[in-house]
Coordinates of C-alpha atoms and ligand atoms in Angstrom, one line a residue:
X1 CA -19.9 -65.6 62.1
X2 CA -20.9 -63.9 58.9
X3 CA -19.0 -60.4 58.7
X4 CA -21.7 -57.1 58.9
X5 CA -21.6 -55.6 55.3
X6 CA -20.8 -52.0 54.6
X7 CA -23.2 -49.9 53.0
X8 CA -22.6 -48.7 49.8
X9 CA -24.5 -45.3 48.7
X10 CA -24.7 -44.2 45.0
X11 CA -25.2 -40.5 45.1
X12 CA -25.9 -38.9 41.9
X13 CA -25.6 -35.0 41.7
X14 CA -23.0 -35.8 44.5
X15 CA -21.3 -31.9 43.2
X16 CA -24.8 -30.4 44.4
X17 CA -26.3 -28.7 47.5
X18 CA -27.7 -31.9 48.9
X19 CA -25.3 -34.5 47.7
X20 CA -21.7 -32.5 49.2
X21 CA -22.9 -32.2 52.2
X22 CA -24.3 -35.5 52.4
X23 CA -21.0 -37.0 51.4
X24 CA -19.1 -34.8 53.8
X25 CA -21.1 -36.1 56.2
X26 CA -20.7 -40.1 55.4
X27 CA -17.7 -39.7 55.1
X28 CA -16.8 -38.8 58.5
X29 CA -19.3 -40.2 60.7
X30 CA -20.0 -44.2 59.1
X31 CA -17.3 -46.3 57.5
X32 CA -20.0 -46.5 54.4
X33 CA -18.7 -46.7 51.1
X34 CA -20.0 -43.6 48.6
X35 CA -19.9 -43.9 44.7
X36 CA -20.8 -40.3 43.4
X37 CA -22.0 -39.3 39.8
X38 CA -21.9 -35.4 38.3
X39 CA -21.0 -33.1 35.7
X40 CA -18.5 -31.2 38.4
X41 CA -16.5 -31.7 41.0
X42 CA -16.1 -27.8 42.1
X43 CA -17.7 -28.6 46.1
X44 CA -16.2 -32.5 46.5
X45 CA -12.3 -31.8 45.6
X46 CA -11.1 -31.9 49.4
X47 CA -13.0 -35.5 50.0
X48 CA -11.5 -37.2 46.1
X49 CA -9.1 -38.6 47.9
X50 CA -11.0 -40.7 50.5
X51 CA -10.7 -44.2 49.9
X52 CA -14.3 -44.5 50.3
X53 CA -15.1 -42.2 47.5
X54 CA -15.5 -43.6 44.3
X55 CA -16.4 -40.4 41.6
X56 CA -17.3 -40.6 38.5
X57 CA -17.7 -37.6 36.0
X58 CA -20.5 -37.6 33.4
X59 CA -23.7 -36.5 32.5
X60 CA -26.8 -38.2 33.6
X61 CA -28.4 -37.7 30.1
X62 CA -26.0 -39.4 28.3
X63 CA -23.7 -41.7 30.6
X64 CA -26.6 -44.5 30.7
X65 CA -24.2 -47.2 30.8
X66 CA -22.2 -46.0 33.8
X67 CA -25.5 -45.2 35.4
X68 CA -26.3 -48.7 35.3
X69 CA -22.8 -50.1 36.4
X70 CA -22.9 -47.5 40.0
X71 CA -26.5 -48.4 40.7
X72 CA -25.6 -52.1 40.0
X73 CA -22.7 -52.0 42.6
X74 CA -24.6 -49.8 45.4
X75 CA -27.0 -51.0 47.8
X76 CA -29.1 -47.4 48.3
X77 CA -29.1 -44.8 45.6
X78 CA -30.0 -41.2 45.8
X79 CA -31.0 -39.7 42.7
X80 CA -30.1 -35.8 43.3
X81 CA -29.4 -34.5 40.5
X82 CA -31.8 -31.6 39.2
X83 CA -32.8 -28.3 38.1
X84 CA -34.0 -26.1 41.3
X85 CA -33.9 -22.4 40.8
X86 CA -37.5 -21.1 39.9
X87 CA -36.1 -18.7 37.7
X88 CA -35.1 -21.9 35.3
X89 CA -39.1 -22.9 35.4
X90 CA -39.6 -20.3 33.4
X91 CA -36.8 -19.2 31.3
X92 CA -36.0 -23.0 30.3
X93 CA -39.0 -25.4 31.4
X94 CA -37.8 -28.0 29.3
X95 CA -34.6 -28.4 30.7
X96 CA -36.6 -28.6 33.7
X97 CA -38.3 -31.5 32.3
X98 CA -35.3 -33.4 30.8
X99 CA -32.8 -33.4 34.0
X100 CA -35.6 -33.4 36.8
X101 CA -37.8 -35.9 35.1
X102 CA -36.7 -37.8 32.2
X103 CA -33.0 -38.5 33.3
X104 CA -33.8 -39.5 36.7
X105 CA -36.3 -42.2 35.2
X106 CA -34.0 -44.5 33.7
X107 CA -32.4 -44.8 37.5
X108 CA -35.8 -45.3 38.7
X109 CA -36.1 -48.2 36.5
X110 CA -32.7 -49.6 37.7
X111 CA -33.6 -49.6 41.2
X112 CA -37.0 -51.4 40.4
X113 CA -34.7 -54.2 37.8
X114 CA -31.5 -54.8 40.8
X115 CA -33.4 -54.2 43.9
X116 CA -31.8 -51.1 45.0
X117 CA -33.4 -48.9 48.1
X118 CA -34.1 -45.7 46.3
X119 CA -34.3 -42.7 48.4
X120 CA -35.7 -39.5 45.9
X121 CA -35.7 -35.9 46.6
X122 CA -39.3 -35.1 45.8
X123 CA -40.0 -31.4 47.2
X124 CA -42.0 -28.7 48.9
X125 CA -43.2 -27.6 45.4
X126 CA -45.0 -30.3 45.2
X127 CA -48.1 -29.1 47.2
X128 CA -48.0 -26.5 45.2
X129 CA -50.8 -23.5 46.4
X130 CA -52.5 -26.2 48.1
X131 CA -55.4 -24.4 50.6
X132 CA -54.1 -26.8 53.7
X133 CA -52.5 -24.5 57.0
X134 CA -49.9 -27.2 57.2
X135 CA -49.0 -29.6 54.1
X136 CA -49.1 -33.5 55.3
X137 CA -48.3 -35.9 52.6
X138 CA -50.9 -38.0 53.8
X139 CA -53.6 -35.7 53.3
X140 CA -52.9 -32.5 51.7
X141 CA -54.2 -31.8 48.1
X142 CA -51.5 -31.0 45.4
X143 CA -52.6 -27.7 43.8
X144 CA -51.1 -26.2 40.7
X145 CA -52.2 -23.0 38.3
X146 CA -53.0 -23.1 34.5
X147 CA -50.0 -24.8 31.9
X148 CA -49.0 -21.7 30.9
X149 CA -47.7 -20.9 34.2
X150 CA -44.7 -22.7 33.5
X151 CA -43.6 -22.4 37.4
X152 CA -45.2 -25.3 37.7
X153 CA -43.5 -27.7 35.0
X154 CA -40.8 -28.5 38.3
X155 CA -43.8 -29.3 40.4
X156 CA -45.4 -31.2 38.2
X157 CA -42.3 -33.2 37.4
X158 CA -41.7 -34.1 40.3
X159 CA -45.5 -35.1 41.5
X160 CA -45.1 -37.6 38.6
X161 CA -42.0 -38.9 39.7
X162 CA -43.5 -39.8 43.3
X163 CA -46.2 -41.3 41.4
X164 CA -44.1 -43.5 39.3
X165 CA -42.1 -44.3 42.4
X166 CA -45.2 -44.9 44.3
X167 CA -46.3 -47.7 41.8
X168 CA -43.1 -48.8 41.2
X169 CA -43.6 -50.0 44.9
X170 CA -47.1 -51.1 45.2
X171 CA -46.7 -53.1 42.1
X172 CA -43.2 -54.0 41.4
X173 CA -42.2 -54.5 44.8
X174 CA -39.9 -51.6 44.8
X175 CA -38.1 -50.3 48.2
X176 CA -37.9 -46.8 48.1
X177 CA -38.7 -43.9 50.4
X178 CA -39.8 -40.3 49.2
X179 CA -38.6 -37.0 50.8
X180 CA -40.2 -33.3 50.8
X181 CA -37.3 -30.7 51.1
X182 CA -38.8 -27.5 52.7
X183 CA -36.6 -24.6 52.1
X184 CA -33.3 -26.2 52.6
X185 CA -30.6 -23.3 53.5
X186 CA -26.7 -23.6 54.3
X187 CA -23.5 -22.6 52.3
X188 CA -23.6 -24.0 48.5
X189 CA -27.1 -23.9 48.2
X190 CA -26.6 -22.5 44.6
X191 CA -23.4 -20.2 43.5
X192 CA -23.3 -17.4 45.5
X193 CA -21.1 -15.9 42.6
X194 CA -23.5 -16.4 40.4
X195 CA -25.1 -12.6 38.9
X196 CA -28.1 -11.9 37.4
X197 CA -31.4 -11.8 39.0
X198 CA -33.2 -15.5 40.3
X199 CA -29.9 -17.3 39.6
X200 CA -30.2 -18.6 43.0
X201 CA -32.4 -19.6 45.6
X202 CA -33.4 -16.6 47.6
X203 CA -30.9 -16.8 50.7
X204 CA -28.0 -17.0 48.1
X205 CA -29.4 -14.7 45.9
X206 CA -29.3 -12.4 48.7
X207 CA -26.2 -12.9 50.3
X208 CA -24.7 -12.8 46.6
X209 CA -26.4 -9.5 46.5
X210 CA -24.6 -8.0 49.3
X211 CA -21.3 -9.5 48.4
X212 CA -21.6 -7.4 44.9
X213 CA -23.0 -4.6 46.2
X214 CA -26.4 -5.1 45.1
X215 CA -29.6 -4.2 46.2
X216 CA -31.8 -6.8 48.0
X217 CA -35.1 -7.1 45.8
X218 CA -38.4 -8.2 47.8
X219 CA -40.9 -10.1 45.1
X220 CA -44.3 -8.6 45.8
X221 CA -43.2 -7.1 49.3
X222 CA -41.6 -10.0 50.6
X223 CA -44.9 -11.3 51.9
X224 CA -44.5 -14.9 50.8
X225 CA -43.5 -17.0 53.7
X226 CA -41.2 -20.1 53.8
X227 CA -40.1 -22.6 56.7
X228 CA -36.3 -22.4 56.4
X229 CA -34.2 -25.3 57.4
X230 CA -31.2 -25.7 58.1
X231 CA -29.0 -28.3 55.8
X232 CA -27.1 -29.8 59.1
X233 CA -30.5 -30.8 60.4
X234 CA -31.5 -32.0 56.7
X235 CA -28.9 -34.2 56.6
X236 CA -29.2 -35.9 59.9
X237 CA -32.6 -36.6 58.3
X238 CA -31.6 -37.9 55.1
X239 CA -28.9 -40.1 57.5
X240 CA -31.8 -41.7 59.2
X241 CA -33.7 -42.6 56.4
X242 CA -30.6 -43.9 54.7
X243 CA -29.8 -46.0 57.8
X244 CA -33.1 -47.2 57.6
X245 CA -33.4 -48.5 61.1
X246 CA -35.8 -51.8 61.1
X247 CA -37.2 -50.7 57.4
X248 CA -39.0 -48.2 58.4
X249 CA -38.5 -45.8 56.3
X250 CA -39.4 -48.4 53.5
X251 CA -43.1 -46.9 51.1
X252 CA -43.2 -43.7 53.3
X253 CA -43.1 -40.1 52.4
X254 CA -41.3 -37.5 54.6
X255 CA -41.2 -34.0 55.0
X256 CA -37.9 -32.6 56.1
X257 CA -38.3 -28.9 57.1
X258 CA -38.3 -27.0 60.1
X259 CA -42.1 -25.6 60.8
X260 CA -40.7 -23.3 63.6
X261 CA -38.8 -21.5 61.1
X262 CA -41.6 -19.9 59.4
X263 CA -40.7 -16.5 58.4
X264 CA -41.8 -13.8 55.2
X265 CA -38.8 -13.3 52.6
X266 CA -39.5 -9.7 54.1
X267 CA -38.0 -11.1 57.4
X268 CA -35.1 -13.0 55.8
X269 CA -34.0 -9.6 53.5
X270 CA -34.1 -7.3 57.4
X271 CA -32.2 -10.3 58.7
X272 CA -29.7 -10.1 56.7
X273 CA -29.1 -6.8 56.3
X274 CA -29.2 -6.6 60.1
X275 CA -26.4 -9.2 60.7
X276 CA -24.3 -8.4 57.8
X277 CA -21.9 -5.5 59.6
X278 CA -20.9 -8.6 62.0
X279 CA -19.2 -10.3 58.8
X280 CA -15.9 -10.0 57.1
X281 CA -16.9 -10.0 53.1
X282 CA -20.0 -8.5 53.6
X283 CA -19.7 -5.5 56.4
X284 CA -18.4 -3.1 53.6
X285 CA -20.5 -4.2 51.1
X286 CA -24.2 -4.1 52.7
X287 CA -23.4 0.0 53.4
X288 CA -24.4 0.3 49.8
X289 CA -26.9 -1.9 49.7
X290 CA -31.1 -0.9 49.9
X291 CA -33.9 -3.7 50.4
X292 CA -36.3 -2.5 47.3
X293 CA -39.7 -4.2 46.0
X294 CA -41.3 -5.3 43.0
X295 CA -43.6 -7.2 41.6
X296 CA -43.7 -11.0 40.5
X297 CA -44.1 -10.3 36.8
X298 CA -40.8 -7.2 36.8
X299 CA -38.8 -10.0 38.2
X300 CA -39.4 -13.0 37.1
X301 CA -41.5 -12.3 33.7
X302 CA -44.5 -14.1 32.7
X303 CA -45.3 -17.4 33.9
X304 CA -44.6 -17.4 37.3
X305 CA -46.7 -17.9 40.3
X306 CA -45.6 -17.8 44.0
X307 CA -46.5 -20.4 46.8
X308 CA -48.2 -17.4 49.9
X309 CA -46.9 -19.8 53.0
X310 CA -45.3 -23.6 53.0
X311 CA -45.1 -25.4 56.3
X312 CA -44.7 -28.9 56.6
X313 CA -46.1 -31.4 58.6
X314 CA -43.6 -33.5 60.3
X315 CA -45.1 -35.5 63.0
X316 CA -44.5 -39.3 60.9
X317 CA -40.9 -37.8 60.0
X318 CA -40.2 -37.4 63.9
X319 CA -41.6 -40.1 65.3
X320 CA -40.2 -42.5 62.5
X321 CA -37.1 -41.3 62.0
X322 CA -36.9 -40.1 65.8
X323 CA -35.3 -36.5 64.4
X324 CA -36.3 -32.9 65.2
X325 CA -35.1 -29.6 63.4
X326 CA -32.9 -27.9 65.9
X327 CA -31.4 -24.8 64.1
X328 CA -33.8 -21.9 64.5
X329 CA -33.8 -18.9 61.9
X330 CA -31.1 -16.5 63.7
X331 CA -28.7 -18.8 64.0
X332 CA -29.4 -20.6 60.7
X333 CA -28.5 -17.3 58.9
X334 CA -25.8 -16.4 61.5
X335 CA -24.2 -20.2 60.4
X336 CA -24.7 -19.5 56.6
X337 CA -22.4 -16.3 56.9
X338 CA -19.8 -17.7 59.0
X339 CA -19.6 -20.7 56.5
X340 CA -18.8 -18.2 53.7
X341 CA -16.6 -16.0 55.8
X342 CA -14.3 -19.7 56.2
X343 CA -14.6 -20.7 52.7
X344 CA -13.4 -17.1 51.7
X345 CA -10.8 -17.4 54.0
X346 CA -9.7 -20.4 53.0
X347 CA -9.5 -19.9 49.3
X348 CA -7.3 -16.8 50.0
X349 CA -4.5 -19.0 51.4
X350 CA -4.5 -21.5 48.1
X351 CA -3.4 -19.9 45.1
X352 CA -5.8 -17.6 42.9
X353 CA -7.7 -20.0 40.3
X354 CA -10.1 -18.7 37.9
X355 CA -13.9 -19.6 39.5
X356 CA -12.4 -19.5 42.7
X357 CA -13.7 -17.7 45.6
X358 CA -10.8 -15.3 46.5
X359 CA -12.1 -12.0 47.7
X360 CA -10.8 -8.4 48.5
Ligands
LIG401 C1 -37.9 -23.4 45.9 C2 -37.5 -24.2 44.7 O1 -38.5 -24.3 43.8 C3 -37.0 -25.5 44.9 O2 -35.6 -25.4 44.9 C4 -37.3 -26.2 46.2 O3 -37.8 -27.5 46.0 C5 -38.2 -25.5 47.1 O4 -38.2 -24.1 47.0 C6 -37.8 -25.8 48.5 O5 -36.6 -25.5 48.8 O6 -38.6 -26.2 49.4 P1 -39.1 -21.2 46.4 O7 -39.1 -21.3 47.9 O8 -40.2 -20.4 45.8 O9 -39.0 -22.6 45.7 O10 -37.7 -20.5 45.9 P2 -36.9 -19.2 46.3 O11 -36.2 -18.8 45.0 O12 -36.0 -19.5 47.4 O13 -38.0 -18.1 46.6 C7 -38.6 -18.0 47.9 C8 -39.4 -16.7 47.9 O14 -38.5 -15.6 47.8 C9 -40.4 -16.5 46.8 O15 -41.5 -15.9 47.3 C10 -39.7 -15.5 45.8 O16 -40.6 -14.8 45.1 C11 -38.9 -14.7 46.8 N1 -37.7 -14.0 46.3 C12 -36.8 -14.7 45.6 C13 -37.5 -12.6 46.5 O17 -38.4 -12.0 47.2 N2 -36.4 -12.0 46.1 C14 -35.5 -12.7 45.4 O18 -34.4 -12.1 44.9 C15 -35.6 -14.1 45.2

């Protein structure tokens, strides 16, 4: 009887939000094999020495011929590295451009030349200020402002990635599947020691505020609203698609967020400074600190434009996949501290490296 293969999963960016936690999560729940791709290995240090992890260091703009040799030996391959702090669509569109777009192409291509399942990170951004209640990837125009709102070079980039991938498999016979991450929130979304205004994505940015003391700052009031989700329940997503059950997943396009979770950044900021007294790190800190507004143009400069409300439709991702967000908002932000609170804990009993995240 012919022995059941292991899958092997190429993850580039594995260093990033999405990738370590998808890893983490292989690695302990499937005997799957992983070969992982990045610049850094801060977030994967505790899982190098898992016979199933194969990690190489590089940089996706240059390192072609590696590229080709992982995607070559891997039977699905997530492309995940890229640029996704807003503040970065603005300040350095191009790089934008180059990482998000041009260095993920030449992996596109590979998948299409070895017959590789490719499973891309597309995003939320992509509907842009489309006029629809709910966005549905079916149906939902993609609506973007003017070029010199450079906001929208990431958008764009990435609506003419789906497209290429979209052809790639309606004329090159291409396997691939496209997902729409909505909001995405856990620890190592972005550096949390990061300073400097829009460094991060706003529930780091704001916990990174409170850790330094700083004031939480509301972009035009905090009105905008987003449909958080959790990364545990984003992962048990991406885990379904990856596993693929019967090809189903094969030509669609998912949305992974949590619609329940709808909530203004107004909401998020009171949260916050609500449940910060509960946590070690933070209970001291958020005495000093004072939710203030301003407007889109004092924070981020020209250029930037802000999506009002982003739910997704999931009904196709639920009934495919058979997967439903469970984390609601409370607890979501209640999880994100306590991860912190542990990983400050923990880094306290190894001893003090620079970049480390040793706290008083
Ligand atoms: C993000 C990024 O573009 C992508 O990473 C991603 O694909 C997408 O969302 C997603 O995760 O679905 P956005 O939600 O606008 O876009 O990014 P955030 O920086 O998290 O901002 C959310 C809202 O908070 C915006 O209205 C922004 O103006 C506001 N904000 C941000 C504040 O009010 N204060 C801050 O300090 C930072």
């Amino acid at each position: 009887m012919a022995q059941k293969q292991t899958k092997t999963v190429a993850i580039f960016g594995v260093n990033g939000f999405i990738g370590h936690h998808l890893l983490r999560r292989i690695l302990d729940t499937t005997d799957w094999k992983v070969i992982g791709f990045d610049i850094s290995e801060t977030r994967i240090a505790s899982d190098r020495h898992n016979k199933r992890f194969t990690f190489y260091k590089g940089d996706l703009t240059k390192d072609i011929k590696t590229i080709e040799k992982i995607v070559k030996a891997a039977d699905t391959v997530l492309p995940l590295a890229g640029i996704a702090t807003p503040q970065t669509y603005m300040v350095d569109p191009l790089k934008v451009f180059e990482v998000d777009f041009e260095a993920n192409l030449p992996i596109v291509r590979l998948c299409a030349k070895y017959d590789k399942y490719l499973i891309w990170p597309s995003t939320s951004e992509v509907y842009g200020m489309s006029p629809d209640n709910i966005f549905n990837p079916e149906t939902s125009p993609l609506v973007v402002g003017p070029i010199h709102r450079s906001r929208w070079i990431y958008s764009t980039a990435k609506q003419m990635m789906d497209r290429v991938i979209w052809a790639y498999g309606t004329h090159r016979k291409l396997r691939f599947t496209i997902f729409r991450p909505f909001n995405w929130t856990g620890i190592g979304l972005d550096d949390i020691d990061r300073k400097g205004k829009g460094s991060a994505r706003v529930i780091t940015q704001f916990l990174g505020n409170v850790l330094r003391g700083e004031n939480l700052i509301l972009v035009d009031a905090g009105m905008a609203r987003r449909s958080f989700t959790y990364v545990d329940d984003c992962i048990d997503a991406l885990m379904k698609i990856i596993e693929n059950k019967n090809g189903i997943a094969y030509g669609k396009i998912y949305n992974i967020g949590n619609p329940y979770n709808n909530h203004s950044i107004k909401e998020l900021a009171d949260q916050i400074v609500q449940k910060a007294p509960n946590y070690r790190y933070f209970k001291d800190k958020i005495k000093k600190v004072q939710i203030v507004s301003k407007t889109a143009k004092q924070h981020y400069g020209e250029g930037y434009e802000d999506v009002n409300n982003r739910v997704p439709f999931i009904e196709n991702t639920v009934a495919d996949l058979d997967w439903t967000p469970k984390v609601d908002f409370p607890t979501m932000i209640d999880k994100t501290f306590m991860a912190y609170v542990e990983l400050f804990d923990a880094a306290k009993k190894v001893p003090k490296k620079k970049g480390a995240y040793a706290r008083k």
